[in-house]
Amino acid sequence: MLSDHRKKSAGRVTCKVITVSDTRTVETDKSGKKIIELLKENEHEVKSYEIAADEKLLIQRAVQSGIQDPEIDAILLNGGTGFSKRDVTIESVTPLLEKELIGFGEIFRYLSYAEDIGSAAILSRAVAGTVKETVIFAMPGSTGAVKLAMNKLILLEIGHIVMEINKQ
């Protein structure tokens, strides 16, 4: 049974997908393709897709271009969330957020622990929040992490979040 907030949620959300990677290409980006596939299966629109290198400025430019596009409701990033020196997605996205959805990272790690990778979930970094009328999700780049985040969290709430941030 759907809760009232889900019944009233925005139906179709227009999205930008960003894969953060120094090595992936459009041809080899399985996780970006999985995000696009899941969005389309759930009747959302993917207006833009790009691969950004693991560079703070390049990641922020890619996110800012989505924020500045009035047609983009949501930006979904994958990759660059680990602990290597090159992994700077979280550090790039977090300063841009006006309001952080703290529960996204918390619940993502819990689900990762319980359903996917066990204690290695302590290494999972994920963040979500809003900037103006745009919601942003940053998740790890493994296909398993993408499926988990999309199916258990993002696809269930993206319409509701978009509706909430567009209220007058």
PDB file of C-alpha atoms in Angstrom:
ATOM      1  CA  MET A   1       0.000   0.000   0.000  1.00  0.00           C
ATOM      2  CA  LEU A   2       1.375   3.379  -1.001  1.00  0.00           C
ATOM      3  CA  SER A   3       1.493   6.090   1.609  1.00  0.00           C
ATOM      4  CA  ASP A   4      -0.259   9.358   0.865  1.00  0.00           C
ATOM      5  CA  HIS A   5       3.012  11.179   0.212  1.00  0.00           C
ATOM      6  CA  ARG A   6       3.983   8.683  -2.476  1.00  0.00           C
ATOM      7  CA  LYS A   7       0.558   8.948  -4.135  1.00  0.00           C
ATOM      8  CA  LYS A   8       1.011  12.723  -4.382  1.00  0.00           C
ATOM      9  CA  SER A   9       4.665  12.557  -5.495  1.00  0.00           C
ATOM     10  CA  ALA A  10       5.956  13.923  -8.755  1.00  0.00           C
ATOM     11  CA  GLY A  11       5.360  11.241 -11.353  1.00  0.00           C
ATOM     12  CA  ARG A  12       8.147  11.769 -13.836  1.00  0.00           C
ATOM     13  CA  VAL A  13      11.473  13.156 -12.655  1.00  0.00           C
ATOM     14  CA  THR A  14      13.976  14.579 -15.136  1.00  0.00           C
ATOM     15  CA  CYS A  15      17.502  13.471 -14.273  1.00  0.00           C
ATOM     16  CA  LYS A  16      21.168  13.964 -14.983  1.00  0.00           C
ATOM     17  CA  VAL A  17      23.469  10.978 -14.451  1.00  0.00           C
ATOM     18  CA  ILE A  18      27.163  11.551 -13.723  1.00  0.00           C
ATOM     19  CA  THR A  19      29.712   8.774 -13.476  1.00  0.00           C
ATOM     20  CA  VAL A  20      32.893   9.847 -11.699  1.00  0.00           C
ATOM     21  CA  SER A  21      35.853   7.879 -12.959  1.00  0.00           C
ATOM     22  CA  ASP A  22      39.318   8.248 -14.423  1.00  0.00           C
ATOM     23  CA  THR A  23      39.016   4.963 -16.299  1.00  0.00           C
ATOM     24  CA  ARG A  24      35.426   4.351 -17.371  1.00  0.00           C
ATOM     25  CA  THR A  25      34.162   5.240 -20.816  1.00  0.00           C
ATOM     26  CA  VAL A  26      30.629   5.356 -22.176  1.00  0.00           C
ATOM     27  CA  GLU A  27      31.203   1.806 -23.438  1.00  0.00           C
ATOM     28  CA  THR A  28      32.518   0.410 -20.126  1.00  0.00           C
ATOM     29  CA  ASP A  29      30.325   2.325 -17.668  1.00  0.00           C
ATOM     30  CA  LYS A  30      28.090  -0.484 -16.374  1.00  0.00           C
ATOM     31  CA  SER A  31      26.925   1.438 -13.296  1.00  0.00           C
ATOM     32  CA  GLY A  32      25.941   4.592 -15.181  1.00  0.00           C
ATOM     33  CA  LYS A  33      24.046   2.443 -17.684  1.00  0.00           C
ATOM     34  CA  LYS A  34      22.297   0.622 -14.802  1.00  0.00           C
ATOM     35  CA  ILE A  35      21.156   3.929 -13.276  1.00  0.00           C
ATOM     36  CA  ILE A  36      19.797   5.079 -16.645  1.00  0.00           C
ATOM     37  CA  GLU A  37      18.083   1.721 -17.218  1.00  0.00           C
ATOM     38  CA  LEU A  38      16.410   1.764 -13.782  1.00  0.00           C
ATOM     39  CA  LEU A  39      15.288   5.378 -14.148  1.00  0.00           C
ATOM     40  CA  LYS A  40      13.713   4.676 -17.536  1.00  0.00           C
ATOM     41  CA  GLU A  41      12.061   1.467 -16.292  1.00  0.00           C
ATOM     42  CA  ASN A  42      10.434   3.603 -13.602  1.00  0.00           C
ATOM     43  CA  GLU A  43       9.232   6.170 -16.164  1.00  0.00           C
ATOM     44  CA  HIS A  44      11.710   8.897 -15.304  1.00  0.00           C
ATOM     45  CA  GLU A  45      13.543  10.876 -17.964  1.00  0.00           C
ATOM     46  CA  VAL A  46      17.309  11.015 -18.380  1.00  0.00           C
ATOM     47  CA  LYS A  47      18.083  14.359 -19.987  1.00  0.00           C
ATOM     48  CA  SER A  48      21.833  14.280 -19.530  1.00  0.00           C
ATOM     49  CA  TYR A  49      24.619  11.778 -18.919  1.00  0.00           C
ATOM     50  CA  GLU A  50      28.343  12.362 -18.603  1.00  0.00           C
ATOM     51  CA  ILE A  51      31.542  10.930 -17.231  1.00  0.00           C
ATOM     52  CA  ALA A  52      33.631  13.270 -15.084  1.00  0.00           C
ATOM     53  CA  ALA A  53      37.222  12.559 -14.080  1.00  0.00           C
ATOM     54  CA  ASP A  54      38.056  12.261 -10.367  1.00  0.00           C
ATOM     55  CA  GLU A  55      38.849  15.965 -10.067  1.00  0.00           C
ATOM     56  CA  LYS A  56      36.989  18.198  -7.614  1.00  0.00           C
ATOM     57  CA  LEU A  57      36.559  21.058 -10.087  1.00  0.00           C
ATOM     58  CA  LEU A  58      35.317  18.777 -12.885  1.00  0.00           C
ATOM     59  CA  ILE A  59      32.842  17.026 -10.594  1.00  0.00           C
ATOM     60  CA  GLN A  60      31.526  20.349  -9.296  1.00  0.00           C
ATOM     61  CA  ARG A  61      31.191  21.722 -12.847  1.00  0.00           C
ATOM     62  CA  ALA A  62      29.184  18.664 -13.897  1.00  0.00           C
ATOM     63  CA  VAL A  63      26.897  18.997 -10.863  1.00  0.00           C
ATOM     64  CA  GLN A  64      26.540  22.783 -11.248  1.00  0.00           C
ATOM     65  CA  SER A  65      25.504  22.427 -14.893  1.00  0.00           C
ATOM     66  CA  GLY A  66      22.685  20.145 -13.731  1.00  0.00           C
ATOM     67  CA  ILE A  67      21.651  22.515 -10.943  1.00  0.00           C
ATOM     68  CA  GLN A  68      21.556  25.427 -13.381  1.00  0.00           C
ATOM     69  CA  ASP A  69      19.401  23.555 -15.905  1.00  0.00           C
ATOM     70  CA  PRO A  70      15.786  24.359 -14.945  1.00  0.00           C
ATOM     71  CA  GLU A  71      14.605  21.090 -16.490  1.00  0.00           C
ATOM     72  CA  ILE A  72      16.785  18.885 -14.254  1.00  0.00           C
ATOM     73  CA  ASP A  73      15.028  17.739 -11.066  1.00  0.00           C
ATOM     74  CA  ALA A  74      17.631  15.235  -9.872  1.00  0.00           C
ATOM     75  CA  ILE A  75      21.339  14.547 -10.287  1.00  0.00           C
ATOM     76  CA  LEU A  76      22.589  11.014  -9.640  1.00  0.00           C
ATOM     77  CA  LEU A  77      26.325  10.474  -9.290  1.00  0.00           C
ATOM     78  CA  ASN A  78      28.155   7.190  -8.978  1.00  0.00           C
ATOM     79  CA  GLY A  79      31.813   6.542  -8.337  1.00  0.00           C
ATOM     80  CA  GLY A  80      34.663   8.369  -6.666  1.00  0.00           C
ATOM     81  CA  THR A  81      33.339   7.695  -3.171  1.00  0.00           C
ATOM     82  CA  GLY A  82      36.105   5.453  -1.875  1.00  0.00           C
ATOM     83  CA  PHE A  83      39.151   6.260   0.236  1.00  0.00           C
ATOM     84  CA  SER A  84      41.913   6.569  -2.338  1.00  0.00           C
ATOM     85  CA  LYS A  85      43.498   9.974  -2.861  1.00  0.00           C
ATOM     86  CA  ARG A  86      41.638  10.322  -6.177  1.00  0.00           C
ATOM     87  CA  ASP A  87      38.199   9.649  -4.628  1.00  0.00           C
ATOM     88  CA  VAL A  88      36.766  13.134  -4.095  1.00  0.00           C
ATOM     89  CA  THR A  89      33.095  12.886  -5.033  1.00  0.00           C
ATOM     90  CA  ILE A  90      31.800  13.298  -1.472  1.00  0.00           C
ATOM     91  CA  GLU A  91      34.179  16.213  -0.833  1.00  0.00           C
ATOM     92  CA  SER A  92      33.072  17.809  -4.122  1.00  0.00           C
ATOM     93  CA  VAL A  93      29.317  17.429  -3.663  1.00  0.00           C
ATOM     94  CA  THR A  94      28.822  18.060   0.067  1.00  0.00           C
ATOM     95  CA  PRO A  95      29.861  21.761   0.034  1.00  0.00           C
ATOM     96  CA  LEU A  96      27.289  22.429  -2.708  1.00  0.00           C
ATOM     97  CA  LEU A  97      24.350  21.075  -0.696  1.00  0.00           C
ATOM     98  CA  GLU A  98      21.929  23.480   0.958  1.00  0.00           C
ATOM     99  CA  LYS A  99      20.169  20.693   2.880  1.00  0.00           C
ATOM    100  CA  GLU A 100      21.656  17.247   3.434  1.00  0.00           C
ATOM    101  CA  LEU A 101      19.478  14.120   3.468  1.00  0.00           C
ATOM    102  CA  ILE A 102      21.513  12.522   6.228  1.00  0.00           C
ATOM    103  CA  GLY A 103      19.366   9.394   6.294  1.00  0.00           C
ATOM    104  CA  PHE A 104      20.386   8.450   2.753  1.00  0.00           C
ATOM    105  CA  GLY A 105      23.987   7.651   3.686  1.00  0.00           C
ATOM    106  CA  GLU A 106      22.997   6.076   6.983  1.00  0.00           C
ATOM    107  CA  ILE A 107      20.368   3.771   5.502  1.00  0.00           C
ATOM    108  CA  PHE A 108      22.512   2.987   2.453  1.00  0.00           C
ATOM    109  CA  ARG A 109      25.323   1.754   4.727  1.00  0.00           C
ATOM    110  CA  TYR A 110      22.865  -0.272   6.816  1.00  0.00           C
ATOM    111  CA  LEU A 111      21.420  -1.933   3.709  1.00  0.00           C
ATOM    112  CA  SER A 112      24.927  -2.541   2.337  1.00  0.00           C
ATOM    113  CA  TYR A 113      25.850  -4.239   5.596  1.00  0.00           C
ATOM    114  CA  ALA A 114      22.665  -6.298   5.883  1.00  0.00           C
ATOM    115  CA  GLU A 115      22.089  -7.257   2.248  1.00  0.00           C
ATOM    116  CA  ASP A 116      25.306  -6.962   0.320  1.00  0.00           C
ATOM    117  CA  ILE A 117      28.837  -6.603   1.663  1.00  0.00           C
ATOM    118  CA  GLY A 118      28.732  -7.107   5.426  1.00  0.00           C
ATOM    119  CA  SER A 119      31.287  -5.275   7.538  1.00  0.00           C
ATOM    120  CA  ALA A 120      32.921  -3.727   4.449  1.00  0.00           C
ATOM    121  CA  ALA A 121      29.924  -1.349   4.538  1.00  0.00           C
ATOM    122  CA  ILE A 122      31.918   0.840   6.920  1.00  0.00           C
ATOM    123  CA  LEU A 123      33.922   1.859   3.839  1.00  0.00           C
ATOM    124  CA  SER A 124      30.799   2.955   1.931  1.00  0.00           C
ATOM    125  CA  ARG A 125      30.501   6.680   1.489  1.00  0.00           C
ATOM    126  CA  ALA A 126      27.251   8.070   0.107  1.00  0.00           C
ATOM    127  CA  VAL A 127      25.572  11.447   0.404  1.00  0.00           C
ATOM    128  CA  ALA A 128      22.368  13.108  -0.743  1.00  0.00           C
ATOM    129  CA  GLY A 129      20.819  16.504  -0.395  1.00  0.00           C
ATOM    130  CA  THR A 130      19.187  19.399  -2.146  1.00  0.00           C
ATOM    131  CA  VAL A 131      20.338  22.555  -3.878  1.00  0.00           C
ATOM    132  CA  LYS A 132      17.566  24.959  -4.866  1.00  0.00           C
ATOM    133  CA  GLU A 133      14.980  22.766  -6.626  1.00  0.00           C
ATOM    134  CA  THR A 134      17.391  19.911  -7.400  1.00  0.00           C
ATOM    135  CA  VAL A 135      17.997  16.744  -5.409  1.00  0.00           C
ATOM    136  CA  ILE A 136      21.450  15.178  -5.604  1.00  0.00           C
ATOM    137  CA  PHE A 137      22.416  11.582  -4.807  1.00  0.00           C
ATOM    138  CA  ALA A 138      26.052  10.421  -4.737  1.00  0.00           C
ATOM    139  CA  MET A 139      26.597   6.683  -4.386  1.00  0.00           C
ATOM    140  CA  PRO A 140      29.464   4.234  -4.810  1.00  0.00           C
ATOM    141  CA  GLY A 141      30.269   3.163  -8.342  1.00  0.00           C
ATOM    142  CA  SER A 142      29.941  -0.601  -8.092  1.00  0.00           C
ATOM    143  CA  THR A 143      26.952  -2.008  -9.938  1.00  0.00           C
ATOM    144  CA  GLY A 144      25.822  -3.783  -6.749  1.00  0.00           C
ATOM    145  CA  ALA A 145      25.863  -0.525  -4.793  1.00  0.00           C
ATOM    146  CA  VAL A 146      24.001   1.278  -7.580  1.00  0.00           C
ATOM    147  CA  LYS A 147      21.268  -1.390  -7.705  1.00  0.00           C
ATOM    148  CA  LEU A 148      20.919  -1.312  -3.919  1.00  0.00           C
ATOM    149  CA  ALA A 149      20.720   2.486  -3.684  1.00  0.00           C
ATOM    150  CA  MET A 150      18.369   2.796  -6.642  1.00  0.00           C
ATOM    151  CA  ASN A 151      15.966  -0.042  -5.784  1.00  0.00           C
ATOM    152  CA  LYS A 152      15.836   0.331  -2.009  1.00  0.00           C
ATOM    153  CA  LEU A 153      16.038   4.126  -1.620  1.00  0.00           C
ATOM    154  CA  ILE A 154      16.227   6.458  -4.599  1.00  0.00           C
ATOM    155  CA  LEU A 155      13.466   5.127  -6.847  1.00  0.00           C
ATOM    156  CA  LEU A 156      11.098   4.876  -3.887  1.00  0.00           C
ATOM    157  CA  GLU A 157      11.595   8.491  -2.757  1.00  0.00           C
ATOM    158  CA  ILE A 158      12.839  10.577  -5.690  1.00  0.00           C
ATOM    159  CA  GLY A 159       9.370  11.765  -6.710  1.00  0.00           C
ATOM    160  CA  HIS A 160       8.442  12.628  -3.137  1.00  0.00           C
ATOM    161  CA  ILE A 161      11.657  14.618  -2.607  1.00  0.00           C
ATOM    162  CA  VAL A 162      11.157  16.530  -5.867  1.00  0.00           C
ATOM    163  CA  MET A 163       7.591  17.355  -4.838  1.00  0.00           C
ATOM    164  CA  GLU A 164       8.752  18.584  -1.406  1.00  0.00           C
ATOM    165  CA  ILE A 165      11.535  20.854  -2.686  1.00  0.00           C
ATOM    166  CA  ASN A 166       9.189  22.446  -5.227  1.00  0.00           C
ATOM    167  CA  LYS A 167       6.498  23.369  -2.682  1.00  0.00           C
ATOM    168  CA  GLN A 168       5.819  27.082  -2.361  1.00  0.00           C
TER     169      GLN A 168
END
